[in-house]
mmCIF file of C-alpha atoms and ligand atoms in Angstrom:
data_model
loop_
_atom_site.group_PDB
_atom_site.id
_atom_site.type_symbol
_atom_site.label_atom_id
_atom_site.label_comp_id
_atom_site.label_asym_id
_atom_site.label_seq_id
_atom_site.Cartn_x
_atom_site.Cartn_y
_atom_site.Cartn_z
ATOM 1 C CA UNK N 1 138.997 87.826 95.044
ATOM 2 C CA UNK N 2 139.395 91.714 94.631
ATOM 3 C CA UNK N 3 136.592 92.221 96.984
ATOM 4 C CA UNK N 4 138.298 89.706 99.628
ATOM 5 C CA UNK N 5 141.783 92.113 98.726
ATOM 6 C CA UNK N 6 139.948 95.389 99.237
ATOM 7 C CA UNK N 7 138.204 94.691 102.385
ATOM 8 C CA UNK N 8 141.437 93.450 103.915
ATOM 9 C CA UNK N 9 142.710 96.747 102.899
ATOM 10 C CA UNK N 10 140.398 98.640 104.412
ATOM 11 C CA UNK N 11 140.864 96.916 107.919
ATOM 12 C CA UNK N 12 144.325 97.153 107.996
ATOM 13 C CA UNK N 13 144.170 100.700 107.365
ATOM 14 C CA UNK N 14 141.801 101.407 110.314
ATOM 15 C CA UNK N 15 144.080 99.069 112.406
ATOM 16 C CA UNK N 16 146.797 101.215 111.614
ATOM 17 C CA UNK N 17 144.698 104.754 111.864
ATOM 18 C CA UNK N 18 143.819 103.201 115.382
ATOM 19 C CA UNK N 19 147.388 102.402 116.721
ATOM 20 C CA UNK N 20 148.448 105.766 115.369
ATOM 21 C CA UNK N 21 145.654 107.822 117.104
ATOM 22 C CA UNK N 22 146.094 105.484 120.285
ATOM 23 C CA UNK N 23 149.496 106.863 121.351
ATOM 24 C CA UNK N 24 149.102 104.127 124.099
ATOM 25 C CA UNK N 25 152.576 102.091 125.025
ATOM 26 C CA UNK N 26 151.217 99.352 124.252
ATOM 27 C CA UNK N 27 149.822 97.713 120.855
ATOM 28 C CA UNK N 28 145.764 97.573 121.379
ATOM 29 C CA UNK N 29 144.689 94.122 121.520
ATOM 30 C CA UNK N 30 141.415 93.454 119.541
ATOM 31 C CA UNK N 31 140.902 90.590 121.957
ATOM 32 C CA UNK N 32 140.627 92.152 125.408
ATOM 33 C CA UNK N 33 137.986 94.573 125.625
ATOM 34 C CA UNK N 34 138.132 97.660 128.280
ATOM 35 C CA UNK N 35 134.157 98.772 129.655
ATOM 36 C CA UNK N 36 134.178 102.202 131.338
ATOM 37 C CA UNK N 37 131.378 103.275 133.174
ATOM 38 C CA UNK N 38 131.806 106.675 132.941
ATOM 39 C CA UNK N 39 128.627 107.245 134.808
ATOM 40 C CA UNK N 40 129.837 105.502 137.649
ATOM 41 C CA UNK N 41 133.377 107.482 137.548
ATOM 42 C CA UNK N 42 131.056 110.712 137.612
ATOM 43 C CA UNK N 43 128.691 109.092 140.854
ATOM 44 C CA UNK N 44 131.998 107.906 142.536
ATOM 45 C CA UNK N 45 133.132 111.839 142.251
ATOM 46 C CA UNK N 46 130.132 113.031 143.370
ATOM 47 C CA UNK N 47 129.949 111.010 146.314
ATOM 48 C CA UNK N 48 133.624 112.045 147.000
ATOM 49 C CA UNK N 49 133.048 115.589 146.592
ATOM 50 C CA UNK N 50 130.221 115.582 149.214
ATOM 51 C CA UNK N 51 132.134 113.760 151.770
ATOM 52 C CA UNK N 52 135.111 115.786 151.663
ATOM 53 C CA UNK N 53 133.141 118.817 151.021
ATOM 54 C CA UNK N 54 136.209 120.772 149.584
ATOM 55 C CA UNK N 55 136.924 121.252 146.004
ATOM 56 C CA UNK N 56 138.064 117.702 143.712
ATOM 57 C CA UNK N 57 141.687 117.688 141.777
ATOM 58 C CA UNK N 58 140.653 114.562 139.546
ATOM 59 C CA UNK N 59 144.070 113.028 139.383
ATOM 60 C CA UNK N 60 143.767 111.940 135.349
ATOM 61 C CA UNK N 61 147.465 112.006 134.697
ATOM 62 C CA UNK N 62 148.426 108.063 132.654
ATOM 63 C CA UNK N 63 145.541 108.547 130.358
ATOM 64 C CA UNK N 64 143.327 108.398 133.285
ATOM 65 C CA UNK N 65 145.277 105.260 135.017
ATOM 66 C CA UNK N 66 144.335 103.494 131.487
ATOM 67 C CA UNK N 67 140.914 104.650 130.867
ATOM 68 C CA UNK N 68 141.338 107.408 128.730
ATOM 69 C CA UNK N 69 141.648 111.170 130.083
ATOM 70 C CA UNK N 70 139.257 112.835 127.318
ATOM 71 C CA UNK N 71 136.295 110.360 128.055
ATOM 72 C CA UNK N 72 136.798 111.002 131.816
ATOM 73 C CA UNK N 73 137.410 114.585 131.815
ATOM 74 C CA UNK N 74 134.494 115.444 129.463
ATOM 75 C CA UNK N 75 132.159 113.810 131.723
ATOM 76 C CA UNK N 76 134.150 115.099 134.844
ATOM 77 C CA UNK N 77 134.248 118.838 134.271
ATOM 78 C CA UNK N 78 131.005 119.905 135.558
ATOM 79 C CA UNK N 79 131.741 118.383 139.192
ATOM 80 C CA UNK N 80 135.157 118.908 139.621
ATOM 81 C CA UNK N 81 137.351 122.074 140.477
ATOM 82 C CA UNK N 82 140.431 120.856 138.268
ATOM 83 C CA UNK N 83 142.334 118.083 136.675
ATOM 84 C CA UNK N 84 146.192 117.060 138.094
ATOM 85 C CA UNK N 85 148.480 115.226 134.972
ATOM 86 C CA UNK N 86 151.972 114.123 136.102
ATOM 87 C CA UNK N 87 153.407 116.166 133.119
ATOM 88 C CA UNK N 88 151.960 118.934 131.404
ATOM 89 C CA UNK N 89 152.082 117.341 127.867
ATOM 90 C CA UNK N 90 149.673 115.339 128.630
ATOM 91 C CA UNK N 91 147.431 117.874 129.386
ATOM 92 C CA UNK N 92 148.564 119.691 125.964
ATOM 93 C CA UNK N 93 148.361 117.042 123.977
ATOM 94 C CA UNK N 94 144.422 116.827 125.065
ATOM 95 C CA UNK N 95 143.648 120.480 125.025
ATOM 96 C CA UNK N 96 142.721 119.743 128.686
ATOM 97 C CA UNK N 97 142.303 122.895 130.322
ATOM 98 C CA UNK N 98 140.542 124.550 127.217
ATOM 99 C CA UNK N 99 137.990 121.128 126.509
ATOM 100 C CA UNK N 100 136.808 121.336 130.160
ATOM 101 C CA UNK N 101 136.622 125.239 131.168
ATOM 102 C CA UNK N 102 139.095 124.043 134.194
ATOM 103 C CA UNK N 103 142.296 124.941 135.834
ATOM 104 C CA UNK N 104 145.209 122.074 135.237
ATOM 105 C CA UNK N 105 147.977 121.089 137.624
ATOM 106 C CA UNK N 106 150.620 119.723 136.719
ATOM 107 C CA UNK N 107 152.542 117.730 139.465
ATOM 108 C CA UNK N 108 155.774 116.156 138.083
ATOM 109 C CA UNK N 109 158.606 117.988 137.863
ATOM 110 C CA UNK N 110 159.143 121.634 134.826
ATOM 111 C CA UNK N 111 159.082 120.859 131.447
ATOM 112 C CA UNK N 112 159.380 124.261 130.795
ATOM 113 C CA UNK N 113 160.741 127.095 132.721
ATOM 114 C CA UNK N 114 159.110 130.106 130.111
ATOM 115 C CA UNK N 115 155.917 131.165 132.187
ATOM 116 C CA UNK N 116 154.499 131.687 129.048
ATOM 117 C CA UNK N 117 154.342 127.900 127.991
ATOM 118 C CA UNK N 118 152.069 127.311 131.273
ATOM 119 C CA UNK N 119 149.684 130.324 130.739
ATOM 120 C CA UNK N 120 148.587 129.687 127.187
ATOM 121 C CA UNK N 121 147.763 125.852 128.179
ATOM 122 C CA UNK N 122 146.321 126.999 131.524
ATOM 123 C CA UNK N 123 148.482 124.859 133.394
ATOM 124 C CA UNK N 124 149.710 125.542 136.465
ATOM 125 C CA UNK N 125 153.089 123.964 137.230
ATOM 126 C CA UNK N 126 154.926 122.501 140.247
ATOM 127 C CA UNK N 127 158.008 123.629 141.790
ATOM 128 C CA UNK N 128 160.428 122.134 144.190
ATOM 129 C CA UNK N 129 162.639 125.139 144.715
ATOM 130 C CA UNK N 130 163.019 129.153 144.750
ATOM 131 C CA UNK N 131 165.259 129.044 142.155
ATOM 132 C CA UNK N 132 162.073 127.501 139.842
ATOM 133 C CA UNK N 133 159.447 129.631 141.740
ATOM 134 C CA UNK N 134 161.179 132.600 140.959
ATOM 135 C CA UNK N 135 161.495 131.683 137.342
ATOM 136 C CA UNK N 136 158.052 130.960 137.254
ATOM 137 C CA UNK N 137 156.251 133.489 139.709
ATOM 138 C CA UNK N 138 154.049 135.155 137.128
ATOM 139 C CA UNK N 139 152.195 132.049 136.734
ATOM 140 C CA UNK N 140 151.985 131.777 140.434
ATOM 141 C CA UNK N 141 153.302 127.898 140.414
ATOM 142 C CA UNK N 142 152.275 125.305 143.040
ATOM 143 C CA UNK N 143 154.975 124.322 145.712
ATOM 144 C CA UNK N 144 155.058 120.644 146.139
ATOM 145 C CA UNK N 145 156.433 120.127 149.996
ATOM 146 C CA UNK N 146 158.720 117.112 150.715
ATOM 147 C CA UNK N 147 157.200 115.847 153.766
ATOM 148 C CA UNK N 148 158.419 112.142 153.457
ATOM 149 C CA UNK N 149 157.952 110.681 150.007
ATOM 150 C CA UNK N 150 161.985 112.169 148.744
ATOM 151 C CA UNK N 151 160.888 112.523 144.934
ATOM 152 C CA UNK N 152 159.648 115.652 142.749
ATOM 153 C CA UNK N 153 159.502 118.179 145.918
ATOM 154 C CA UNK N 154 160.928 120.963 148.158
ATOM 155 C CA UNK N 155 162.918 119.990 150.908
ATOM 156 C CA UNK N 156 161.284 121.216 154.381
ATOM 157 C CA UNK N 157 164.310 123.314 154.717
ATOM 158 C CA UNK N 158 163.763 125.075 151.465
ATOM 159 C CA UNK N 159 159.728 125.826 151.723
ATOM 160 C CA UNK N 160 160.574 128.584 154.492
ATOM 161 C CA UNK N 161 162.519 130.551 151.949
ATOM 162 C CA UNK N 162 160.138 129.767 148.814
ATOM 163 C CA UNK N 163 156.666 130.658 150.430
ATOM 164 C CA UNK N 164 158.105 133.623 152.059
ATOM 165 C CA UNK N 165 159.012 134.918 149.121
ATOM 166 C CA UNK N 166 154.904 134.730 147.797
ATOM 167 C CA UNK N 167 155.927 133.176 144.815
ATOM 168 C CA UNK N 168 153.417 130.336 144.960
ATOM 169 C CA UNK N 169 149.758 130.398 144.830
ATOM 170 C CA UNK N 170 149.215 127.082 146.425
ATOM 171 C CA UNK N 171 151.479 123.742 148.241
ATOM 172 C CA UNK N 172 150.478 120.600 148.230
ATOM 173 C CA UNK N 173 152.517 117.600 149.511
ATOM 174 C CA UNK N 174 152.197 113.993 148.254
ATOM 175 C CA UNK N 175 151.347 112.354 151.599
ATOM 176 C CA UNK N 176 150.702 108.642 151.980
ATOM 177 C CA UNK N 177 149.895 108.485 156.135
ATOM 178 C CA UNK N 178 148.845 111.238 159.269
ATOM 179 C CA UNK N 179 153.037 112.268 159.685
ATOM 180 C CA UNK N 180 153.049 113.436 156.190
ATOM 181 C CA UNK N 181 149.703 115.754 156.922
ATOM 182 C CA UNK N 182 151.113 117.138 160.375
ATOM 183 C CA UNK N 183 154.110 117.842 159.093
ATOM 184 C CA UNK N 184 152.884 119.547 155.624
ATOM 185 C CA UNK N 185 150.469 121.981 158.351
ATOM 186 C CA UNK N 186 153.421 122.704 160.267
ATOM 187 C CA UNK N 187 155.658 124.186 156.913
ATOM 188 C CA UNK N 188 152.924 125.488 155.140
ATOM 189 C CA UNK N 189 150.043 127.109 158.584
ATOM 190 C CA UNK N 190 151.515 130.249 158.361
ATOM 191 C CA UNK N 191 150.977 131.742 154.657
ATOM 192 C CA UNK N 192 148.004 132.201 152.719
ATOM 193 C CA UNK N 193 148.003 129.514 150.515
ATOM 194 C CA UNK N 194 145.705 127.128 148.891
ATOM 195 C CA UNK N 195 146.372 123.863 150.504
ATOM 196 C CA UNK N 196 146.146 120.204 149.608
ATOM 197 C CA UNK N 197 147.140 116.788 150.491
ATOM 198 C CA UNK N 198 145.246 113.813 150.482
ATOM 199 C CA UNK N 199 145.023 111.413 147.535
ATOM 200 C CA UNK N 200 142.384 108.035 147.453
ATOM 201 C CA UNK N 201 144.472 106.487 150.386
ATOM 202 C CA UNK N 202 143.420 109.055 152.798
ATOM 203 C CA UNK N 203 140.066 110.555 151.824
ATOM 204 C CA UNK N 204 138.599 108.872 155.468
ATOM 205 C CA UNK N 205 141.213 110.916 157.119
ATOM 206 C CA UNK N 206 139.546 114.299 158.271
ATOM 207 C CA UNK N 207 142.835 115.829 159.089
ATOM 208 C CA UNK N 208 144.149 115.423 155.154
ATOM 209 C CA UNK N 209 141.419 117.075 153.896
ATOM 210 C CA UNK N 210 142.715 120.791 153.596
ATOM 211 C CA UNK N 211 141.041 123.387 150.989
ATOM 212 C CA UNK N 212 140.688 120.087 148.335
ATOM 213 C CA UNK N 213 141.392 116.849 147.771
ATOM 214 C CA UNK N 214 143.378 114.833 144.468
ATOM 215 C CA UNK N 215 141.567 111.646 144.144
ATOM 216 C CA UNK N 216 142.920 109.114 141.289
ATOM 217 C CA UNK N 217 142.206 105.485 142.022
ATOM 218 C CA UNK N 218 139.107 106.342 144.285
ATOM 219 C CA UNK N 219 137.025 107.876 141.020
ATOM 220 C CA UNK N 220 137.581 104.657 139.708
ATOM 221 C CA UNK N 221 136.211 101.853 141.860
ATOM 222 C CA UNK N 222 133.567 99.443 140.151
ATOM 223 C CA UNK N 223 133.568 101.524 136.432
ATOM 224 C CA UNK N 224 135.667 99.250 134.167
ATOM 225 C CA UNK N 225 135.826 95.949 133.677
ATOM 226 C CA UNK N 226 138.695 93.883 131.165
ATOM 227 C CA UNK N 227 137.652 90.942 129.325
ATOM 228 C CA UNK N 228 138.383 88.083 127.087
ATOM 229 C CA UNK N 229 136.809 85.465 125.139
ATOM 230 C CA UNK N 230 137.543 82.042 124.911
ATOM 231 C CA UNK N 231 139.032 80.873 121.672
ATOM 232 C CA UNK N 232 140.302 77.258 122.523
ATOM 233 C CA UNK N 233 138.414 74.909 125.015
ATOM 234 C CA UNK N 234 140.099 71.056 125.441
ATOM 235 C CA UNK N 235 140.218 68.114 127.648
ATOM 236 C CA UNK N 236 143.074 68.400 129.327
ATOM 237 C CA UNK N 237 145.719 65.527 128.152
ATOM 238 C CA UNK N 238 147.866 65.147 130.336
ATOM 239 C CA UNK N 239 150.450 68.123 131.857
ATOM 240 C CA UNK N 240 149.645 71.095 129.220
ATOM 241 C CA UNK N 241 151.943 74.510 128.613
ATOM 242 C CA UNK N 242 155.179 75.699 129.154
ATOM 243 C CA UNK N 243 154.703 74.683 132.952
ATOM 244 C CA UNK N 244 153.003 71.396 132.647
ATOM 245 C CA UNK N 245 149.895 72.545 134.395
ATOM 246 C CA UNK N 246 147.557 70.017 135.469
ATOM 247 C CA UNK N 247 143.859 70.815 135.017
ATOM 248 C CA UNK N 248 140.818 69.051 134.205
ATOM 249 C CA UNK N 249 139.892 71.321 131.149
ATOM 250 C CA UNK N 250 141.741 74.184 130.042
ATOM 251 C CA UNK N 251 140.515 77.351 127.666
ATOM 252 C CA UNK N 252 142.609 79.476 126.031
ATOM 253 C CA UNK N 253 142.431 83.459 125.594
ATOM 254 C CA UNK N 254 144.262 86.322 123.519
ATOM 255 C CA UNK N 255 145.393 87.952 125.651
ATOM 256 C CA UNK N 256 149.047 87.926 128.001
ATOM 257 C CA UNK N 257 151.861 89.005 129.893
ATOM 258 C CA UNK N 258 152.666 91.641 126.347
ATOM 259 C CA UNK N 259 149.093 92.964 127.639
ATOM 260 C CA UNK N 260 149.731 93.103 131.020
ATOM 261 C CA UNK N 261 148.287 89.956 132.384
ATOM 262 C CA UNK N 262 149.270 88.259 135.089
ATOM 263 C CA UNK N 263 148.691 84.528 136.631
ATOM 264 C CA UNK N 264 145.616 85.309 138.856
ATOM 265 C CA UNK N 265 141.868 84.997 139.923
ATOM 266 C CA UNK N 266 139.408 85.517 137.264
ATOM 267 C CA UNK N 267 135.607 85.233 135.928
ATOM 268 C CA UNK N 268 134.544 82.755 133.251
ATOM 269 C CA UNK N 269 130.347 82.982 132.914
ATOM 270 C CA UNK N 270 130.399 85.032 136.207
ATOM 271 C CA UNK N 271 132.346 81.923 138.041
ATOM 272 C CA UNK N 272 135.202 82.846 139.901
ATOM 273 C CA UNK N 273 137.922 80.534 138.064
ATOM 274 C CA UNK N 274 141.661 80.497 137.225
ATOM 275 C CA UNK N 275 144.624 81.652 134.689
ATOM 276 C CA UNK N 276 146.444 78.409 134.890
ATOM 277 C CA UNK N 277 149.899 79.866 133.132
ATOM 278 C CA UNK N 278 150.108 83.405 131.085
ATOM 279 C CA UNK N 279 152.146 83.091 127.383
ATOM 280 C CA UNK N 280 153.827 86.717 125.784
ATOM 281 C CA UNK N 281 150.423 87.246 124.178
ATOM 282 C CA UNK N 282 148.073 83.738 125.337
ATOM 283 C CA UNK N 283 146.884 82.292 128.426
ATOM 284 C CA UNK N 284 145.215 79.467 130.052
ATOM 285 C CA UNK N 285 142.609 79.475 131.839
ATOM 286 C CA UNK N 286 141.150 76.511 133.472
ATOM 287 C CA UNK N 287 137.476 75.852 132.343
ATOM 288 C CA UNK N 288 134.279 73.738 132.807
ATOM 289 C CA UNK N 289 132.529 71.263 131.012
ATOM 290 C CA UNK N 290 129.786 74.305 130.573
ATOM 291 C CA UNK N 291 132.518 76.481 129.151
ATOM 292 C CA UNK N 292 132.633 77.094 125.264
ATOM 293 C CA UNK N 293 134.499 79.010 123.030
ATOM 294 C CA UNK N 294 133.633 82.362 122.378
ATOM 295 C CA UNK N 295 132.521 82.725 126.603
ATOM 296 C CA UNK N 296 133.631 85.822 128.355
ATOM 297 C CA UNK N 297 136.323 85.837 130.856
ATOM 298 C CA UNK N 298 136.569 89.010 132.894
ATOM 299 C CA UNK N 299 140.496 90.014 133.970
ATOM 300 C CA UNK N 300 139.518 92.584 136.300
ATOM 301 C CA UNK N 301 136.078 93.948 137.299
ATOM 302 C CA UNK N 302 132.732 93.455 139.104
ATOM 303 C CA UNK N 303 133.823 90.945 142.268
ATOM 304 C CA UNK N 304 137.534 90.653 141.256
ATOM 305 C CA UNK N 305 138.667 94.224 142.127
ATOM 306 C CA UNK N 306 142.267 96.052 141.633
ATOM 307 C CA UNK N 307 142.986 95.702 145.193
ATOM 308 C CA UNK N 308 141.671 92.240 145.122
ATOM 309 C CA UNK N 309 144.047 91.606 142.234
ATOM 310 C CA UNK N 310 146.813 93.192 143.842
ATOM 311 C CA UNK N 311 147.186 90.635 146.795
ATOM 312 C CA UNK N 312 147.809 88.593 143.946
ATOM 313 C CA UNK N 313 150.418 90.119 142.114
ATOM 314 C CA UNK N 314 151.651 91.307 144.935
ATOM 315 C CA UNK N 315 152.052 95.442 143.976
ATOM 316 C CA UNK N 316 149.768 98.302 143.979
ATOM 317 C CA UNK N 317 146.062 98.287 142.811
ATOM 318 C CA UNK N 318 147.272 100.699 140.760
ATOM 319 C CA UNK N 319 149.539 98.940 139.078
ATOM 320 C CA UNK N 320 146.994 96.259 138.388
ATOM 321 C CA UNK N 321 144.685 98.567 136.731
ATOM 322 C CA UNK N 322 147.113 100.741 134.121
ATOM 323 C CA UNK N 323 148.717 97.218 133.133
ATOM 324 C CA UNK N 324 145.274 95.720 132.530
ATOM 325 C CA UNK N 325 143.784 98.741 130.484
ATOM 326 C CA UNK N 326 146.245 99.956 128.887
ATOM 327 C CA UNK N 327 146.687 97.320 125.785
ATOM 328 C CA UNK N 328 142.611 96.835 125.575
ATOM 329 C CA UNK N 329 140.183 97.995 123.112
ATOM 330 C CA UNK N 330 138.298 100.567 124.682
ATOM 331 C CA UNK N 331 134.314 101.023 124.827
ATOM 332 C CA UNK N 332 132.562 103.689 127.245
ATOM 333 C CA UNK N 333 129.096 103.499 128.404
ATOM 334 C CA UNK N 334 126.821 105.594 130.761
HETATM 335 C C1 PLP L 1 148.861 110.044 141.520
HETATM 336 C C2 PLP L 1 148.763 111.119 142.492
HETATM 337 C C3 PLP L 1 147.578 111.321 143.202
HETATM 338 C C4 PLP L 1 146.400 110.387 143.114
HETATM 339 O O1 PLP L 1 146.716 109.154 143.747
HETATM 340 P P1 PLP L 1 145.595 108.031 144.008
HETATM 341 O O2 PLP L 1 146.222 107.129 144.995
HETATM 342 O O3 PLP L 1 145.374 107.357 142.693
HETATM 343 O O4 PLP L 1 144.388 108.714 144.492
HETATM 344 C C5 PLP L 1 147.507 112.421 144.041
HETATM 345 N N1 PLP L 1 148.560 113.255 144.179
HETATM 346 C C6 PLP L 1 149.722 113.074 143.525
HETATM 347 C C7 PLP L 1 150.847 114.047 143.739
HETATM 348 C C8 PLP L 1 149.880 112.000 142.666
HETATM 349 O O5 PLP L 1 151.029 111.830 142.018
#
């Protein structure tokens, strides 16, 4: 009985040491287990990087879009030039630029306008006016240039007035087509400047890549995979869940909408099958008669991609992978 008692103890306690470590938004769910490849994350850069041929910004800002920014950074830092985070806490709270030897941008908007907040974390920050360039000149900030996207940026009308001033180091512009890029060359062509633009969307786009490049979601592709087990198989009685589904057999999993799942495609054995109806922290999936408990269903990976997933859910493949990873249990391999 006191053995039972203490070795309860002890798992709560690492359940709790692991949701207070995690600092995740969402609770961790034992159930659904997170694979990274970081290996492939590091051959996806390196592929990148010789394409482009100009220096890599990995884009780790949200944790690393769910994956976890000190596994990917660690194994990043030898092939990239620098890391972009949104905001420079999260770079902080990592000891970022110190862990990997490389510069950090930040690209959201000041948390800070004391220079001397950015230089001891080796961040650089953004700015999206002179008033915030000048505060901020002796850390030689990055302009971000409003060419389209209206959020967290200069207006075209103010860049004249910044960059003549030579407060900034470097402008980049968050561009999402070819208009964005022509009009970020014509602001920006005639300082010296450090110049960037493209992110995953438009890495095939020769004209976006300036002096480097800020790849998130491309580093990415094919190196995680989510998964389930099942923990319920039945015969299907009749119309079954909140929905009254009809299905032949049904399985059930840990894991739901509380998680980030959605009603979708996904893998049971390797067979491309179906979540029939998603609960707050269940779902159904439907099965078949070679289906047990205790078989893996994968959420997201190998075939069933984020953009795949995305047509589904109708939003952004990157919305389908930081919903997806960010409640799992996380385990890295090489
Ligand atoms: C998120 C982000 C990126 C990376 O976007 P992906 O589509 O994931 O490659 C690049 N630049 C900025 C400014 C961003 O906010």
């Amino acid at each position: 009985m006191s053995d039972f008692v203490c070795n309860t103890q002890v798992a709560m306690t690492r359940v709790f040491q692991r949701a207070k470590r995690s600092d995740r938004g969402r609770p961790i769910n034992a159930h659904l287990n997170l694979t990274v490849d970081l290996g492939v994350i590091r051959k996806n850069v390196a592929s990148i990087a010789s394409a482009v041929g100009v220096d890599v910004l990995a884009v780790v800002k949200a944790d690393a879009y769910g994956l976890g920014i000190e596994a990917v950074s660690d194994v990043l830092s030898d092939l990239v030039a620098g890391f972009c985070v949104f905001q420079a806490e999260e770079a902080v709270s990592c000891d970022l630029a110190r862990r990997t030897g490389k510069r950090v941008l930040a690209l959201g908007p000041l948390e800070s306008e004391d220079p001397s907040d950015y230089t001891f974390h080796h961040i650089t920050p953004t700015v999206f006016n002179v008033q915030q360039a000048r505060q901020l000149r002796r850390v030689r900030p990055a302009l971000c240039v409003d060419t389209g996207m209206q959020r967290f940026s200069c207006p075209p009308s103010d860049c004249r007035s910044v960059l003549a001033a030579d407060l900034c180091g470097e402008a980049f512009t968050h561009a999402a087509q070819s208009a964005h890029i022509k009009k970020f060359l014509e602001i920006t062509e005639r300082f010296e400047l450090t110049r960037h633009a493209a992110a995953s969307g438009l890495l095939d786009n020769r004209d976006a890549i300036l002096d480097a490049v800020r790849p998130g979601l491309a580093m990415y592709r094919n190196a995680f995979c989510v998964s389930s087990r099942l923990v319920e198989v039945h015969d299907s009685c009749g119309p079954a869940g909140y929905s009254g589904f009809l299905a032949e057999r049904h399985g059930v999993i840990l894991a739901g909408y509380s998680h980030g799942l959605r009603k979708g495609p996904c893998l049971i054995n390797g067979r491309k099958s179906r979540i029939l109806e998603v609960g707050m922290q269940s779902a159904f999936v439907e099965v078949d008669a070679h289906d047990r408990v205790g078989d893996e269903v994968v959420l997201i990976g190998g075939e069933l991609t984020e953009h795949h997933l995305a047509g589904y859910w109708n939003c952004s493949p990157h919305e389908v992978l930081t919903s997806l990873s960010s409640a799992a249990t996380r385990t890295y391999v090489h």
